Short mmCIF file of C-alpha atoms in Angstrom, two decimals:
data_model
loop_
_atom_site.label_atom_id
_atom_site.label_comp_id
_atom_site.label_asym_id
_atom_site.label_seq_id
_atom_site.Cartn_x
_atom_site.Cartn_y
_atom_site.Cartn_z
CA GLN P 1186 -1.24 14.26 6.62
CA SER P 1187 0.22 10.78 7.02
CA VAL P 1188 -0.26 8.92 10.30
CA LEU P 1189 3.35 7.71 10.33
CA THR P 1190 6.15 10.28 10.07
CA GLN P 1191 9.18 9.82 7.83
CA PRO P 1192 11.92 12.26 6.80
CA PRO P 1193 11.25 13.62 3.29
CA SER P 1194 14.68 12.68 2.02
CA VAL P 1195 17.98 11.03 2.86
CA SER P 1196 21.09 10.72 0.75
CA GLY P 1197 24.40 8.94 0.72
CA ALA P 1198 27.31 8.03 -1.45
CA PRO P 1199 27.62 4.59 -3.02
CA GLY P 1200 28.74 2.08 -0.43
CA GLN P 1201 27.57 4.13 2.53
CA ARG P 1202 24.90 3.26 5.07
CA VAL P 1203 21.69 5.25 5.32
CA THR P 1204 18.76 4.90 7.67
CA ILE P 1205 15.13 5.97 7.37
CA SER P 1206 13.05 6.52 10.47
CA CYS P 1207 9.32 5.93 10.82
CA THR P 1208 7.62 7.42 13.87
CA GLY P 1209 4.16 6.41 14.96
CA THR P 1210 2.01 6.58 18.07
CA SER P 1211 0.61 4.39 20.83
CA SER P 1212 -2.25 3.27 18.59
CA ASN P 1213 -0.07 1.79 15.85
CA ILE P 1214 3.65 1.03 16.22
CA GLY P 1215 3.57 1.68 19.96
CA ALA P 1216 0.66 -0.74 20.35
CA GLY P 1217 2.90 -3.53 19.16
CA PHE P 1218 1.83 -3.71 15.55
CA ASP P 1219 4.56 -4.61 13.11
CA VAL P 1220 6.05 -2.17 10.63
CA HIS P 1221 6.47 -3.02 6.97
CA TRP P 1222 8.55 -1.24 4.35
CA TYR P 1223 8.00 -0.79 0.63
CA GLN P 1224 10.33 0.39 -2.11
CA GLN P 1225 8.85 2.31 -5.03
CA LEU P 1226 11.06 2.88 -8.03
CA PRO P 1227 10.03 5.74 -10.32
CA GLY P 1228 6.96 4.89 -12.37
CA THR P 1229 6.40 1.50 -10.77
CA ALA P 1230 4.22 -0.03 -8.09
CA PRO P 1231 5.42 -0.35 -4.50
CA LYS P 1232 7.30 -3.55 -3.73
CA LEU P 1233 7.43 -5.21 -0.31
CA LEU P 1234 10.91 -4.81 1.12
CA ILE P 1235 10.58 -5.70 4.83
CA PHE P 1236 7.64 -7.33 6.61
CA GLY P 1237 7.04 -8.04 10.26
CA SER P 1238 9.45 -5.21 11.15
CA THR P 1239 12.60 -7.27 10.49
CA ASN P 1240 11.93 -9.90 7.82
CA ARG P 1241 12.99 -9.80 4.18
CA PRO P 1242 10.90 -11.48 1.47
CA SER P 1243 12.73 -13.90 -0.76
CA GLY P 1244 14.86 -12.04 -3.29
CA VAL P 1245 15.41 -8.88 -1.26
CA PRO P 1246 19.14 -8.31 -0.70
CA ASP P 1247 20.42 -8.51 2.86
CA ARG P 1248 21.68 -4.93 2.47
CA PHE P 1249 18.18 -3.99 3.60
CA SER P 1250 17.29 -4.46 7.25
CA GLY P 1251 14.54 -3.30 9.55
CA SER P 1252 14.18 -2.70 13.25
CA LYS P 1253 11.51 -1.50 15.67
CA SER P 1254 11.54 -0.03 19.13
CA GLY P 1255 8.78 1.66 21.07
CA THR P 1256 6.75 3.92 18.78
CA SER P 1257 9.38 4.00 16.02
CA ALA P 1258 10.96 1.83 13.39
CA SER P 1259 13.90 2.14 11.05
CA LEU P 1260 14.99 0.86 7.67
CA ALA P 1261 18.72 0.62 7.07
CA ILE P 1262 20.41 0.26 3.72
CA THR P 1263 24.05 -0.75 3.92
CA GLY P 1264 26.42 -0.69 0.97
CA LEU P 1265 24.19 1.82 -0.84
CA GLN P 1266 23.90 1.18 -4.58
CA THR P 1267 22.66 3.40 -7.41
CA GLU P 1268 19.68 1.11 -7.97
CA ASP P 1269 18.53 1.83 -4.42
CA GLU P 1270 17.52 5.35 -5.47
CA ALA P 1271 13.76 5.24 -4.88
CA GLU P 1272 10.94 6.28 -2.58
CA TYR P 1273 10.53 4.23 0.60
CA TYR P 1274 7.34 3.95 2.62
CA CYS P 1275 6.67 2.46 6.03
CA GLN P 1276 3.27 0.96 6.88
CA SER P 1277 1.57 -0.38 9.96
CA PHE P 1278 -1.83 -1.14 11.42
CA ASP P 1279 -3.71 1.33 13.57
CA SER P 1280 -6.15 0.43 16.33
CA SER P 1281 -7.55 3.89 17.11
CA LEU P 1282 -10.72 3.14 15.16
CA SER P 1283 -13.17 0.31 15.79
CA VAL P 1284 -12.51 -1.02 12.31
CA PRO P 1285 -9.32 -2.10 10.53
CA ASN P 1286 -7.12 0.79 9.47
CA PHE P 1287 -3.89 0.40 7.56
CA VAL P 1288 -1.63 3.43 7.75
CA PHE P 1289 1.35 4.58 5.73
CA GLY P 1290 4.22 6.93 6.24
CA SER P 1291 4.68 10.01 4.10
CA GLY P 1292 7.54 8.47 2.16
CA THR P 1293 11.29 9.11 2.03
CA LYS P 1294 13.22 9.78 -1.13
CA VAL P 1295 16.63 8.13 -1.11
CA THR P 1296 19.19 9.81 -3.33
CA VAL P 1297 22.50 8.19 -4.18
CA LEU P 1298 25.08 10.94 -4.55
CA GLN V 525 4.09 -16.16 -9.83
CA VAL V 526 1.55 -13.72 -8.43
CA HIS V 527 0.08 -11.37 -10.99
CA LEU V 528 -2.39 -8.55 -10.34
CA VAL V 529 -3.72 -6.49 -13.24
CA GLU V 530 -5.96 -3.48 -12.67
CA SER V 531 -8.25 -1.97 -15.29
CA GLY V 532 -11.11 0.50 -15.54
CA GLY V 533 -9.38 3.78 -14.82
CA GLY V 534 -9.96 6.89 -16.86
CA VAL V 535 -11.19 10.47 -16.82
CA VAL V 536 -14.57 11.09 -15.19
CA GLN V 537 -16.51 14.18 -14.19
CA PRO V 538 -17.16 15.02 -10.53
CA GLY V 539 -20.22 13.27 -9.19
CA ARG V 540 -20.03 10.44 -11.69
CA SER V 541 -19.14 6.77 -11.13
CA LEU V 542 -16.41 4.38 -12.18
CA ARG V 543 -15.72 0.70 -11.52
CA LEU V 544 -12.22 -0.66 -11.24
CA SER V 545 -11.31 -4.32 -11.68
CA CYS V 546 -8.27 -6.32 -10.64
CA ALA V 547 -7.61 -9.70 -12.23
CA ALA V 548 -5.56 -11.99 -10.03
CA SER V 549 -3.52 -15.07 -10.85
CA GLY V 550 -0.68 -17.16 -9.47
CA PHE V 551 -2.13 -17.76 -6.01
CA THR V 552 -5.23 -19.14 -4.33
CA PHE V 553 -7.37 -16.03 -4.63
CA ASN V 554 -10.16 -17.17 -2.31
CA SER V 555 -7.73 -17.66 0.57
CA HIS V 556 -6.57 -14.06 0.87
CA GLY V 557 -7.96 -10.69 1.79
CA MET V 558 -7.58 -8.11 -0.95
CA HIS V 559 -7.08 -4.37 -0.73
CA TRP V 560 -7.25 -1.20 -2.76
CA VAL V 561 -4.57 1.41 -2.09
CA ARG V 562 -4.33 4.74 -3.88
CA GLN V 563 -1.55 7.20 -4.55
CA THR V 564 -2.23 10.82 -5.34
CA PRO V 565 0.07 12.18 -8.07
CA GLY V 566 3.30 13.23 -6.43
CA LYS V 567 2.02 12.28 -3.00
CA GLY V 568 2.06 9.28 -0.75
CA LEU V 569 0.06 6.12 -0.35
CA GLU V 570 -3.41 5.88 1.18
CA TRP V 571 -5.19 2.66 2.05
CA VAL V 572 -8.73 2.67 0.61
CA ALA V 573 -10.53 -0.58 1.39
CA VAL V 574 -10.21 -4.28 2.24
CA VAL V 575 -12.42 -7.28 1.63
CA TRP V 576 -12.04 -10.54 3.51
CA HIS V 577 -11.06 -13.68 1.61
CA ASP V 578 -14.67 -14.86 1.41
CA GLY V 579 -16.23 -11.43 0.98
CA SER V 580 -17.84 -11.60 4.42
CA ASN V 581 -16.33 -8.39 5.74
CA LYS V 582 -15.47 -5.11 4.09
CA TYR V 583 -13.84 -2.02 5.60
CA TYR V 584 -13.14 1.42 4.21
CA ALA V 585 -11.06 4.51 4.84
CA ASP V 586 -13.16 7.37 6.19
CA SER V 587 -12.39 9.40 3.05
CA VAL V 588 -14.33 6.97 0.82
CA LYS V 589 -16.87 5.43 3.22
CA GLY V 590 -20.39 5.62 1.83
CA ARG V 591 -19.17 6.35 -1.71
CA PHE V 592 -16.92 3.38 -2.60
CA THR V 593 -17.79 -0.33 -2.49
CA ILE V 594 -15.22 -3.10 -2.59
CA SER V 595 -16.27 -6.56 -3.76
CA ARG V 596 -14.84 -9.73 -5.19
CA ASP V 597 -15.85 -12.63 -7.39
CA ASN V 598 -13.87 -15.65 -6.30
CA SER V 599 -15.16 -17.68 -9.24
CA LYS V 600 -13.45 -15.19 -11.55
CA ASN V 601 -10.42 -14.40 -9.37
CA THR V 602 -11.33 -10.74 -9.66
CA LEU V 603 -11.48 -7.83 -7.23
CA TYR V 604 -13.64 -4.76 -7.83
CA LEU V 605 -13.96 -1.19 -6.59
CA GLN V 606 -17.18 0.62 -7.37
CA MET V 607 -16.59 4.35 -6.97
CA ASN V 608 -19.63 6.62 -6.83
CA ASN V 609 -20.02 10.37 -6.38
CA LEU V 610 -16.41 10.91 -7.35
CA ARG V 611 -14.60 14.04 -6.21
CA ALA V 612 -11.52 15.85 -7.49
CA GLU V 613 -9.62 14.61 -4.46
CA ASP V 614 -10.21 11.01 -5.55
CA THR V 615 -7.82 11.59 -8.46
CA ALA V 616 -5.06 9.04 -7.96
CA VAL V 617 -3.43 5.86 -9.17
CA TYR V 618 -5.37 2.96 -7.69
CA PHE V 619 -3.48 -0.21 -6.85
CA CYS V 620 -4.94 -3.54 -5.89
CA ALA V 621 -2.83 -5.41 -3.39
CA LYS V 622 -2.84 -8.92 -1.96
CA GLY V 623 -3.24 -8.95 1.78
CA ASN V 624 -1.28 -10.98 4.26
CA LEU V 625 -2.18 -12.14 7.76
CA GLY V 626 0.60 -9.92 9.02
CA HIS V 627 -1.34 -6.79 8.04
CA HIS V 628 0.85 -5.98 5.08
CA PHE V 629 0.58 -6.08 1.30
CA ASP V 630 2.84 -8.67 -0.25
CA TYR V 631 2.02 -8.15 -3.92
CA TRP V 632 0.78 -5.12 -5.84
CA GLY V 633 -0.67 -4.55 -9.28
CA GLN V 634 0.76 -1.96 -11.65
CA GLY V 635 -2.04 0.51 -10.89
CA THR V 636 -4.72 2.28 -12.89
CA LEU V 637 -5.08 6.08 -13.06
CA VAL V 638 -8.37 7.71 -12.15
CA THR V 639 -8.74 11.39 -12.97
CA VAL V 640 -11.77 13.27 -11.70
CA SER V 641 -12.14 16.52 -13.59
CA SER V 642 -14.79 18.58 -15.30
#
């Protein structure tokens, strides 16, 4: 059972816009901790897509954008492309324990129709 | 460029031990915290452990606490994960990941598969 909740799947046609939600609680996203997003193509390692809730690492297309509000965050992909078909995970930091705890979402499969 | 290469995975019987290694290059290894993250086949990601840049602090997920030990050798730019008393539920691909002050993982290795089975 993942600490952060994501929809299992989303889909869209090429060129469309899709969004993926990530819902947390008052001990992680709601406590003000940033949300980060990773893209995992089939058979590969996760790759950092968005950090600090809204920032893109160098080389990540500006079609990808992130936002955060309250206990939730979202990843938006505009101008969907076939190469965007992958699994996407959100991640944050959780303060419910007395020690560091890094938590992930359950993952969302993006399908390009 | 940053390069992380894991090794040491394999098939092991329940109750036995295994040590994973992660060779790092392309960045100042002794300036960054390092993590292990695992992914169960067909399932999601689970953070396993972190070690501070200088090895002074180590923290673990509850699921591995007392059985796994994370360590690093900054002279060799290498991260380790000693896994003892392995269980079937530890079967996963284990990734090493470079930590960032923003509590995220900015680079990942390709992963090494650990299978715990009799």
